[in-house]
Coordinates of C-alpha atoms in Angstrom, one line a residue:
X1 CA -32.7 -14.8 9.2
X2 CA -31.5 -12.9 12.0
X3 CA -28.6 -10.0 11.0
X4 CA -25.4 -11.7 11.9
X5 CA -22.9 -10.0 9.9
X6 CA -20.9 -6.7 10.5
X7 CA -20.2 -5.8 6.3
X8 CA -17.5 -3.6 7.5
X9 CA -13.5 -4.3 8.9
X10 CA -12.3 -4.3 11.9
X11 CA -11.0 -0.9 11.9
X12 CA -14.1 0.6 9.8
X13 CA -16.4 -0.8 12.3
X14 CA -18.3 2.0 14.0
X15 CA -18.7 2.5 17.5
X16 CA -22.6 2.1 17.5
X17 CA -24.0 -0.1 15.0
X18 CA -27.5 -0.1 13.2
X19 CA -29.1 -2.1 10.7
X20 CA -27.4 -0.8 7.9
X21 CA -24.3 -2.2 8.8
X22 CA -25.6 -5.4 9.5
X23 CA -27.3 -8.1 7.0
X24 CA -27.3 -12.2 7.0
X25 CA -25.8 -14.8 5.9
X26 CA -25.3 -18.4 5.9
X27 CA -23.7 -20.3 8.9
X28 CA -21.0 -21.9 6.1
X29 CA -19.6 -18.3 5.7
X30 CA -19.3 -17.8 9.4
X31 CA -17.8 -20.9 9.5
X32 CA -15.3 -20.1 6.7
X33 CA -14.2 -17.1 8.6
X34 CA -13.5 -19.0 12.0
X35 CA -11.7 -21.4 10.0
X36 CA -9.1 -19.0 8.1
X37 CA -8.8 -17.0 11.3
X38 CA -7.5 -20.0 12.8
X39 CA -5.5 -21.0 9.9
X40 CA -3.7 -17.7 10.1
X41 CA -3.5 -16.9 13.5
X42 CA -1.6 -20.1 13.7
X43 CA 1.0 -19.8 10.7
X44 CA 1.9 -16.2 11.3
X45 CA 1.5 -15.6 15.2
X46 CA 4.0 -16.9 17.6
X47 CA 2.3 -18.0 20.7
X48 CA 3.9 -19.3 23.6
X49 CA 4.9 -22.8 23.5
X50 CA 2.4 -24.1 26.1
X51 CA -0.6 -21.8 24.1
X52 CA 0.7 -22.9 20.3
X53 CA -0.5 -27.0 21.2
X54 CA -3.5 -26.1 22.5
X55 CA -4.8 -23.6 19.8
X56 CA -3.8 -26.3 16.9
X57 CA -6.7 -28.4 18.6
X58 CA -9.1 -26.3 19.3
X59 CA -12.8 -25.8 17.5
X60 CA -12.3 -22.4 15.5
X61 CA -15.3 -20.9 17.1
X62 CA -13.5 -21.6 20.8
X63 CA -10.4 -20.0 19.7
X64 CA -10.4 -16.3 20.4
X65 CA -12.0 -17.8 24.0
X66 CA -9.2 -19.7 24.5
X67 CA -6.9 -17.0 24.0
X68 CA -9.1 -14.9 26.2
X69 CA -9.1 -17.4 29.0
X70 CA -5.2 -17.9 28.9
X71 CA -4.6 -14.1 29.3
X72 CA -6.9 -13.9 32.5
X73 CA -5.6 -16.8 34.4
X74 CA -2.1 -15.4 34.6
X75 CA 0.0 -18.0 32.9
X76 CA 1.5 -15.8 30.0
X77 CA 2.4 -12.5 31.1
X78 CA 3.7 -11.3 27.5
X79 CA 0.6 -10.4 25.6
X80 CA 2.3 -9.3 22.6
X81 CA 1.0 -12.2 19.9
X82 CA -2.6 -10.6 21.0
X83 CA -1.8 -7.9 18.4
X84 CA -0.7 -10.5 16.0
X85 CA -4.4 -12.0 16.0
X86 CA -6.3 -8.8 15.6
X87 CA -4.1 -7.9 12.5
X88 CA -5.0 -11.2 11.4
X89 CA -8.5 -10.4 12.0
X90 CA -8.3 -7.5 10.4
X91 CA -7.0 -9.0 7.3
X92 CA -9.7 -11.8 7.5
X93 CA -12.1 -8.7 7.7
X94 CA -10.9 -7.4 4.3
X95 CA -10.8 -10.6 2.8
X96 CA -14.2 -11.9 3.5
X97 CA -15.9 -8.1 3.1
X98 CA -17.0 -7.9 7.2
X99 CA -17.3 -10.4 10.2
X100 CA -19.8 -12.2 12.5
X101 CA -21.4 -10.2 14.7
X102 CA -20.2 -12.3 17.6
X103 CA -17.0 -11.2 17.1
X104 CA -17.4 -7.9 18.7
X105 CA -18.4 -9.6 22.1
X106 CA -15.5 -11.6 21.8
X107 CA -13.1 -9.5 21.1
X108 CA -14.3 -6.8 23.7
X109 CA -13.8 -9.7 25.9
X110 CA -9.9 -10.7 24.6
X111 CA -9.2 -6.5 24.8
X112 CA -10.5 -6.6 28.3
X113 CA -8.5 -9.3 29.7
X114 CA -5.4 -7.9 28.4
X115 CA -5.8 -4.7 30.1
X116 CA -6.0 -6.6 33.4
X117 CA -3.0 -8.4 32.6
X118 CA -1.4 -4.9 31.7
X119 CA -2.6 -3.3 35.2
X120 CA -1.7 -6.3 37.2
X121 CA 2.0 -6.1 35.7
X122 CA 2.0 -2.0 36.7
X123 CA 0.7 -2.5 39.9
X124 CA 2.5 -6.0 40.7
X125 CA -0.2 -7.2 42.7
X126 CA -3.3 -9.1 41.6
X127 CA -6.4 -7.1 40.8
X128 CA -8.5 -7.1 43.5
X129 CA -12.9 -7.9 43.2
X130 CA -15.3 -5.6 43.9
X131 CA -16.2 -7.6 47.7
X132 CA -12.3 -6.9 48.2
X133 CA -11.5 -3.6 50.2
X134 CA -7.7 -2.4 49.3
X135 CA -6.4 -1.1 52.9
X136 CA -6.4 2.5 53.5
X137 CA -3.5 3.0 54.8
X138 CA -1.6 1.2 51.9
X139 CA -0.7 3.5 49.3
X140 CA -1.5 3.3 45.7
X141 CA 1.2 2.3 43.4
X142 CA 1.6 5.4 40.7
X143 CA 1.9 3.7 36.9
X144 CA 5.2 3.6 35.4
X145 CA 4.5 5.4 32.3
X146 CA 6.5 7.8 29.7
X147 CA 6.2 10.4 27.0
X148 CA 7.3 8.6 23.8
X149 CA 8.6 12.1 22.2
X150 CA 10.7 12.1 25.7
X151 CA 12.9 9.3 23.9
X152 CA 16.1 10.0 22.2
X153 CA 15.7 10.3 18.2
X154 CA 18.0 7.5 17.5
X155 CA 15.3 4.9 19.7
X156 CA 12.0 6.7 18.3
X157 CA 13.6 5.9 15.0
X158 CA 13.7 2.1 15.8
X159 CA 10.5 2.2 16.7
X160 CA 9.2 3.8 13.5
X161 CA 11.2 1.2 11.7
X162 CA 9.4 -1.4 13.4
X163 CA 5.8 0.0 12.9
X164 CA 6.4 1.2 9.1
X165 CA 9.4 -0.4 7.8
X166 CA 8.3 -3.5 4.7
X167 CA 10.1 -5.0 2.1
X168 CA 8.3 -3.1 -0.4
X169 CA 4.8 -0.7 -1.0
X170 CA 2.6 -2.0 -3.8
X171 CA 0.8 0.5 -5.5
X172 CA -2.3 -0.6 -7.7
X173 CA -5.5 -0.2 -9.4
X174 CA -8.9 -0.8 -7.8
X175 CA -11.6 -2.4 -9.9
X176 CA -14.5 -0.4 -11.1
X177 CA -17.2 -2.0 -9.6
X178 CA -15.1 -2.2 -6.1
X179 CA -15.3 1.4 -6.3
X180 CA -18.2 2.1 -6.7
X181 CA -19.5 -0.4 -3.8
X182 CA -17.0 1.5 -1.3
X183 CA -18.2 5.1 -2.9
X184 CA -21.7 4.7 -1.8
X185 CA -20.1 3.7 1.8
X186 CA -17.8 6.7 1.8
X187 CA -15.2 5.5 1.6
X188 CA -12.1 6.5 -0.8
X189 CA -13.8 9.3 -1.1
X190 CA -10.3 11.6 -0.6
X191 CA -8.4 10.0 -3.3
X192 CA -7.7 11.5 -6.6
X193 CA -9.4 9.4 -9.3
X194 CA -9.3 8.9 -13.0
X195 CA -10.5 6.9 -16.6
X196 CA -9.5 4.3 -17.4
X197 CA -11.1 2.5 -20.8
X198 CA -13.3 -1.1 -19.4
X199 CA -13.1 -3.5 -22.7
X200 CA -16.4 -4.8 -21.3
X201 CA -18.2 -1.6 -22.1
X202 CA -16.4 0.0 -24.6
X203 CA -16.3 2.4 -22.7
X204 CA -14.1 5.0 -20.1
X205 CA -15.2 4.3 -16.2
X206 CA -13.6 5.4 -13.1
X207 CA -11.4 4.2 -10.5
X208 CA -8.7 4.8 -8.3
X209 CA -5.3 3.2 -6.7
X210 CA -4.7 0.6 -3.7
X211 CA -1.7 0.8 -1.7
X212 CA -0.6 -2.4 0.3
X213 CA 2.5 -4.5 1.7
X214 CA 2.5 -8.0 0.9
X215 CA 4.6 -10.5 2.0
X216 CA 5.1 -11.8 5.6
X217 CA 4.5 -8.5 7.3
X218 CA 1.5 -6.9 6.0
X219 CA -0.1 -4.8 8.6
X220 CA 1.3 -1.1 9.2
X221 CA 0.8 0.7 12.2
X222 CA -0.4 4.0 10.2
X223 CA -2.3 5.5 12.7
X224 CA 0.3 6.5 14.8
X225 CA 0.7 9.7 12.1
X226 CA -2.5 10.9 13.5
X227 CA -1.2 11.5 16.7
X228 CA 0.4 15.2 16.1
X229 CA 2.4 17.1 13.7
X230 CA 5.6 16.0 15.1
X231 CA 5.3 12.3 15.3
X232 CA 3.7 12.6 12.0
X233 CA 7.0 14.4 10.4
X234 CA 9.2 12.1 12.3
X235 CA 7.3 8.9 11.0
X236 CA 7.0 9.8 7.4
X237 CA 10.8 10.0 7.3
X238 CA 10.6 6.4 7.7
X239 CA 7.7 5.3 6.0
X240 CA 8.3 7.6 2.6
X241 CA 11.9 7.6 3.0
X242 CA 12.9 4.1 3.8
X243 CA 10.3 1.9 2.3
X244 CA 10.5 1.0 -2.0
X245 CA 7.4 2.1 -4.1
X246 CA 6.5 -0.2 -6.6
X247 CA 4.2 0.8 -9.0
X248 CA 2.6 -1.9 -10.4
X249 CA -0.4 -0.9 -11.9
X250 CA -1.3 1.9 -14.4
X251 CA 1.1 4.9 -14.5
X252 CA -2.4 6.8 -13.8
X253 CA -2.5 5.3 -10.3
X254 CA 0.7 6.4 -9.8
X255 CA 0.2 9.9 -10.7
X256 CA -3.0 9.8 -8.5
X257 CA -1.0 8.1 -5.7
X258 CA 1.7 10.7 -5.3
X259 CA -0.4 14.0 -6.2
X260 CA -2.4 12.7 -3.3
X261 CA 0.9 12.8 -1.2
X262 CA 2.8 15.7 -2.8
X263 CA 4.7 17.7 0.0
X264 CA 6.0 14.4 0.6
X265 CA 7.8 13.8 -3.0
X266 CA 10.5 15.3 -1.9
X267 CA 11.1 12.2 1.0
X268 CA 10.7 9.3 -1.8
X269 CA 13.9 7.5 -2.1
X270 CA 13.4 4.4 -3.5
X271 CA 11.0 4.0 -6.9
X272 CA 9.9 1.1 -9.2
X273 CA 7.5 1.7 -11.9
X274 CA 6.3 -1.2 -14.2
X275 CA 6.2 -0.1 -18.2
X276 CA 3.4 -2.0 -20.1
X277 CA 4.6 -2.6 -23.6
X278 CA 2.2 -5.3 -24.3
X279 CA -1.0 -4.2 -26.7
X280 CA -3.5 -7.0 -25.9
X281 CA -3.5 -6.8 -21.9
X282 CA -6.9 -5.6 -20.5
X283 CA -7.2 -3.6 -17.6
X284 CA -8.5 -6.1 -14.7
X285 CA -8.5 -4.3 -10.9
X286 CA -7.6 -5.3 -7.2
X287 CA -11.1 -6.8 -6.4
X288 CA -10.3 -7.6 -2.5
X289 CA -7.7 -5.9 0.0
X290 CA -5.0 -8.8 -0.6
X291 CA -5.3 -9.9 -4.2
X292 CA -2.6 -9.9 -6.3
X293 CA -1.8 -6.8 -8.3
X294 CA -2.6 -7.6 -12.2
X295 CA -0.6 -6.6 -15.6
X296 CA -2.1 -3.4 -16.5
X297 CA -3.1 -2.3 -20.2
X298 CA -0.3 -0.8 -22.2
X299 CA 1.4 2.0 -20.6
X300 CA 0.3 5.6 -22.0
X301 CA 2.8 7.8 -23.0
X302 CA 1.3 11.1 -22.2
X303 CA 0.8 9.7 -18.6
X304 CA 4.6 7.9 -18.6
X305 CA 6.2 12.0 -19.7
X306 CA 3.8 13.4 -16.7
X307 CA 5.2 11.3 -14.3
X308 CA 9.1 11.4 -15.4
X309 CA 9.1 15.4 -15.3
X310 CA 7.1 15.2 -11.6
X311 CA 10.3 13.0 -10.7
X312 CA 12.9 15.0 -12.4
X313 CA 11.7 18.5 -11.4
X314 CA 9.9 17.4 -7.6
X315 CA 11.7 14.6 -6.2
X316 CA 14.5 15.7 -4.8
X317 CA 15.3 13.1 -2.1
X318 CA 15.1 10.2 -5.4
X319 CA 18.0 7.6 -5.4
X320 CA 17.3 4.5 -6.8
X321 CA 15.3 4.7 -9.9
X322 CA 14.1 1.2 -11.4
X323 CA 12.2 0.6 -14.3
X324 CA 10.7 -2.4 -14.9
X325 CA 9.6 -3.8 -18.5
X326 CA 6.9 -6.8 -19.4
X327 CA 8.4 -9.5 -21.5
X328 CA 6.7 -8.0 -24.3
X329 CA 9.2 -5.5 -25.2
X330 CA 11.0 -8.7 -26.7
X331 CA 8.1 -8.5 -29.5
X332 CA 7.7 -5.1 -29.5
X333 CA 10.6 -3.7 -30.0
X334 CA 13.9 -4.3 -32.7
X335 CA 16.0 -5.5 -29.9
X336 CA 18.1 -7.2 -32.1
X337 CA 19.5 -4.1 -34.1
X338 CA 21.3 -3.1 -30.9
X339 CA 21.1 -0.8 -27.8
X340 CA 20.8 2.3 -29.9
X341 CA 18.8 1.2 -32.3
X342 CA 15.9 0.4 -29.9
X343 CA 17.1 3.7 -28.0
X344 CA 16.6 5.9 -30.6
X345 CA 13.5 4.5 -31.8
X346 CA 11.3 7.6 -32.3
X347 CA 7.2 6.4 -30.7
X348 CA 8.9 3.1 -29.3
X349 CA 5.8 0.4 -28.5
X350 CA 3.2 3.4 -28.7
X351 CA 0.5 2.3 -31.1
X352 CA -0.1 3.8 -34.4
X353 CA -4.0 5.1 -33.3
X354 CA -4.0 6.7 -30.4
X355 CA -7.5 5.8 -29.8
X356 CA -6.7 2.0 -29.2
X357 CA -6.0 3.6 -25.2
X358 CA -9.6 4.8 -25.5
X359 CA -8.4 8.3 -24.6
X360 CA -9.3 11.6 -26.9
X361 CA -6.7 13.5 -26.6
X362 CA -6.1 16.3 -28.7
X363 CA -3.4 15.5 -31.9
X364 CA -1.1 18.5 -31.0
X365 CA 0.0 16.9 -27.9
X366 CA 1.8 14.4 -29.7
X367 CA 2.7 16.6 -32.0
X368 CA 5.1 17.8 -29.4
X369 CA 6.5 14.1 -28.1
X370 CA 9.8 13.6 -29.7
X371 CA 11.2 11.5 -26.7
X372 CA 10.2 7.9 -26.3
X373 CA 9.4 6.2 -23.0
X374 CA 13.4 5.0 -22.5
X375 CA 14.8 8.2 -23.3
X376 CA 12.3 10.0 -21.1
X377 CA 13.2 7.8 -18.2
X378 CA 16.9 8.4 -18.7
X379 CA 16.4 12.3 -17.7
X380 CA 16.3 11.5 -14.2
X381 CA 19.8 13.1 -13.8
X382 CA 21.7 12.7 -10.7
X383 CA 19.7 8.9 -9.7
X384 CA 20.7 5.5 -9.4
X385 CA 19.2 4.1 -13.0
X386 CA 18.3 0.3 -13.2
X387 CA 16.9 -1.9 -16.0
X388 CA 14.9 -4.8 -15.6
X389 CA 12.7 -6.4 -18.5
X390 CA 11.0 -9.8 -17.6
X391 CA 12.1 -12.9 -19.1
X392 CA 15.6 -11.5 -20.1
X393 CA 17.9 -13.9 -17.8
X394 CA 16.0 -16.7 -20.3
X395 CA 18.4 -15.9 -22.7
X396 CA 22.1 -14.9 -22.7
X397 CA 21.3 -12.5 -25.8
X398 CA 18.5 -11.1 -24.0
X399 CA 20.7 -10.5 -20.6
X400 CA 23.7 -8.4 -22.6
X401 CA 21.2 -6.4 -24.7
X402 CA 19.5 -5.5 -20.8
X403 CA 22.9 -4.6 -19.7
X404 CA 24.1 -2.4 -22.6
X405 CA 20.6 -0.6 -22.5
X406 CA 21.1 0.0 -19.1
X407 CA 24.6 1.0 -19.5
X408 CA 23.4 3.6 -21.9
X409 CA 20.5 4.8 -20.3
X410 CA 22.6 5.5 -17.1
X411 CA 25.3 7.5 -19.9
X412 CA 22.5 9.5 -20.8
X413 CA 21.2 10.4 -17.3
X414 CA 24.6 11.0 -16.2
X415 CA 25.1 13.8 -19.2
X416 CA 21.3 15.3 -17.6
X417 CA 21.5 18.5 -15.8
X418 CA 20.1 18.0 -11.5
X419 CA 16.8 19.6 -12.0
X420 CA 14.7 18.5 -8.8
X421 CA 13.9 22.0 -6.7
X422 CA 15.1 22.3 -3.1
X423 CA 11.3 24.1 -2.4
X424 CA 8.8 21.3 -1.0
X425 CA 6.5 20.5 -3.5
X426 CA 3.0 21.3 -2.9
X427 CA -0.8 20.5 -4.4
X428 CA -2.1 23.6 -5.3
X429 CA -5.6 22.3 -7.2
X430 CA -7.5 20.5 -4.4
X431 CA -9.0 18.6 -7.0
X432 CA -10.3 14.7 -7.2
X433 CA -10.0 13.9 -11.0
X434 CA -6.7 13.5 -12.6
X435 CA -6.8 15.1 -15.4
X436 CA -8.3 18.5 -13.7
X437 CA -5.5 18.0 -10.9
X438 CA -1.8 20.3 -10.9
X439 CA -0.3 17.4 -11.7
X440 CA -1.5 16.7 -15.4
X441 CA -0.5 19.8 -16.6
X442 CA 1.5 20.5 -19.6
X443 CA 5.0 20.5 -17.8
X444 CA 4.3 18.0 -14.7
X445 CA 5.3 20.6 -12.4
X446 CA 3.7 21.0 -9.2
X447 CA 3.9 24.2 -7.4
X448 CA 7.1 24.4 -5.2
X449 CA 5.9 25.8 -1.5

C-alpha cells in the first residue's frame, strides 16, 4: 500500500517529509476524516450565505476545492472563515492521530489563493498573468501595512482577548501509554513529569498534564507569544490573568503544570481545583487531544499541602479561589455532625494506609500533617473562597451544610495573615521529575527572583 498518511498534526507537520512520518492506511479512514472535516467545518464555521448551500452538498473530498475555487474567483472578498477550517483541521488532525497526504496539496492550494485575494484587496486591481506586462510608467501601489506594537494598549488588549480569551483552561492528566508514543516522537519532552500508581500493573508509571479549552472556541492563537519579549509580556496578562484554571485531574498535574510556568504564578487570577475524596476511582488519562477529562484517583494529601502553600506564599495576583469536591465527600465524611465537625476532622477522607496511593513516602512526613485538606485550603488569606461539592443542590440538607462550610472556611481565611511575596516567583531546579523539582520541597516555596 502506498504511504498515504501524514501521522502528525497540522501544526507538527514538518516542512520536508520522509518516510518516517508517513505510513498507510485504509481508504475508510481517509474517508472518515473528509467526512468529520466536513461535519465540523459546517457546524462551527460561518461561511457566507451563498458558500454555506453549496458546501452542505458537496462530496467531502471536493470540499476544501470548493472553498479554494470560491476564494480565487473573486466572489467573497472576506476570507476570514478560511481560518475557521484550518483550526478545524487542526482539531481533526489531533483527533484522528495525522491526515491524508493529499491534504498538504490542497491546503497549499486553499493558502495560495487567499494570498491573491489578500494582494488583490492591497493593490485594488486584479492580479495580473505572467503574458501580462504592468505599464512602466504606472507606478506601483506601496501596501498598506502597520506595526501591531504601533497600536494603542487599550486595542492590543482587545486583540489579545480575542486570540487568548476562553471560558475556561482545563488542566489534565495524559495517559501512560499516550506518553510514551509522543516521547519516542519528541514531543512533551519539556514538561515536568511524575508517578502516578497504574492499577493494571500494580505498579508506579509515568506521565504528565494536558492543557486544553473546550467548549465552542477551542483553538488559541498561542504562537503569537513567540514573536518577542514584549508581545509575549503583554499577551500573558491576558491569557494567565483573565482566563479560569481548572484543574481537573490529579493535584500532581497541577503542580507539574504551574512549576512549568512559575514566573507566571504571580498573573493567575482565577483557580479551580477538583478534590478527589472518592477511594475506589482509578486513575484513567486523556487518550486523544479532545477527550473528556476523567475523575482522578483520590486526591493525595502531601501533594494537596504542596500546592496550597505554592498559592498562599507565590500567587500573589490570586482572587477567586474555588474548590471543587466529588460527591463522595457525602460518604466520606460525618457531614451530618455539622460544619465543624467535619472541619475539624483531624486526616479527613485520607486513608488509614498510606500505601493504598501506591506512594512510599517516608512516616515522618505525616507525622508532621495536623491540617486536613479543608483547613489547608482555608489559609489562602486575602482570596475570594468558594465551595462547591457535587450532588449537593440534590438535597436541601446537603445545600445548607455546603453553605455553612463555606461560610466558615471563608471566616477562617479571613482570620489568615496575606502571605503571597511581591518578588516574582522563579524555578530555580531546571528539573523534569516532580518530586526532584523546587516545587516539592518541604515548604512549597519556590524561590522569589
Amino acid at each position: 500500500m502506498a504511504l498515504n498518511w501524514i501521522h502528525h498534526t497540522v501544526e507538527n507537520t514538518p516542512s520536508f517529509l520522509t518516510s518516517e512520518d508517513l505510513k498507510s492506511v485504509g481508504e475508510g479512514v481517509i474517508l472518515n476524516f473528509y467526512q468529520g472535516l466536513k461535519f465540523l467545518s459546517n457546524l462551527r464555521s460561518t461561511f457566507p450565505s451563498g458558500l454555506e448551500l453549496r458546501l452542505r452538498v458537496v462530496r467531502a473530498q471536493e470540499y476544501c476545492s470548493l472553498l479554494e475555487h470560491a476564494i480565487s474567483s473573486g466572489a467573497f472578498m472576506d476570507t476570514g472563515w478560511v481560518d475557521q477550517y484550518f483550526s478545524v483541521a487542526q482539531e481533526m488532525s489531533c483527533r484522528m492521530r495525522g491526515y491524508p497526504k493529499e491534504c498538504k496539496a490542497q491546503w497549499r492550494e486553499l493558502r495560495e489563493a487567499v494570498v491573491k485575494q489578500e494582494a488583490r484587496g492591497w493593490d485594488e486591481q486584479p492580479v495580473q498573468s505572467r503574458t501580462q506586462r504592468r505599464d512602466p510608467l504606472m507606478p506601483k501601489l506601496a501596501k498598506k501595512s502597520f506595526r501591531f506594537l504601533d497600536l494603542p494598549n487599550n486595542v492590543r488588549n482587545e486583540v489579545y482577548m480575542i486570540l487568548f480569551l476562553r471560558e475556561a483552561i482545563s488542566i489534565g492528566d495524559w495517559d501512560f501509554d499516550w506518553l510514551e508514543t509522543q516521547s519516542k516522537n519528541n514531543r512533551l519532552v519539556r514538561r515536568t513529569e511524575y508517578d502516578v500508581f497504574d492499577h493494571k500493573r500494580k505498579t508506579m508509571r509515568r506521565t504528565t498534564y494536558t492543557a486544553r479549552s473546550l467548549g465552542k472556541k477551542i483553538f488559541m492563537w498561542l504562537n503569537i507569544m513567540q514573536v518577542n519579549k514584549q508581545i509575549h509580556k503583554e499577551a500573558a496578562q491576558i491569557f494567565y490573568g483573565e482566563n479560569k484554571f481548572q484543574f481537573l485531574g490529579t493535584v500532581e498535574s497541577a503542580l507539574a503544570f504551574l512549576h512549568d510556568r512559575a514566573n507566571k504564578l504571580d498573573i493567575l487570577k482565577k483557580v479551580s481545583i477538583r478534590f478527589m475524596a472518592d477511594p475506589y476511582t482509578k486513575f484513567k488519562g486523556c487518550y486523544n487531544w479532545t477527550c473528556k477529562i476523567f475523575d482522578p484517583p483520590r486526591t493525595f494529601h502531601g501533594s494537596w499541602r504542596r500546592i496550597c502553600n505554592l498559592f498562599v506564599h507565590s500567587s500573589l495576583g490570586l482572587e477567586d479561589f474555588n474548590l471543587a469536591i466529588d460527591s463522595s465527600f457525602w460518604l466520606e465524611t460525618p457531614w451530618e455532625q455539622g460544619v465543624d465537625g467535619v472541619f475539624n476532622t483531624p486526616r479527613l477522607c485520607e486513608p488509614r494506609d498510606i500505601r493504598s496511593w501506591g506512594w512510599r513516602s517516608p512516616q515522618t512526613e505525616w507525622g508532621s500533617v495536623t491540617k486536613n485538606f479543608l483547613q489547608h485550603a482555608a489559609r489562602l488569606g486575602g482570596v475570594n473562597l468558594r465551595l462547591t461539592i457535587d450532588r449537593a443542590d440534590e438535597d436541601p440538607e446537603r445545600e445548607a451544610f455546603r453553605k455553612g462550610l463555606e461560610k466558615r472556611m471563608q471566616e477562617e481565611a479571613f482570620k489568615r495573615p496575606y502571605l503571597a511575596d511581591d518578588s516574582v516567583p522563579r524555578c530555580s531546579c531546571r528539573k523534569r521529575l516532580l518530586k526532584e523539582c523546587c516545587i516539592w520541597d518541604r515548604e512549597g516555596k519556590m524561590r522569589r527572583g
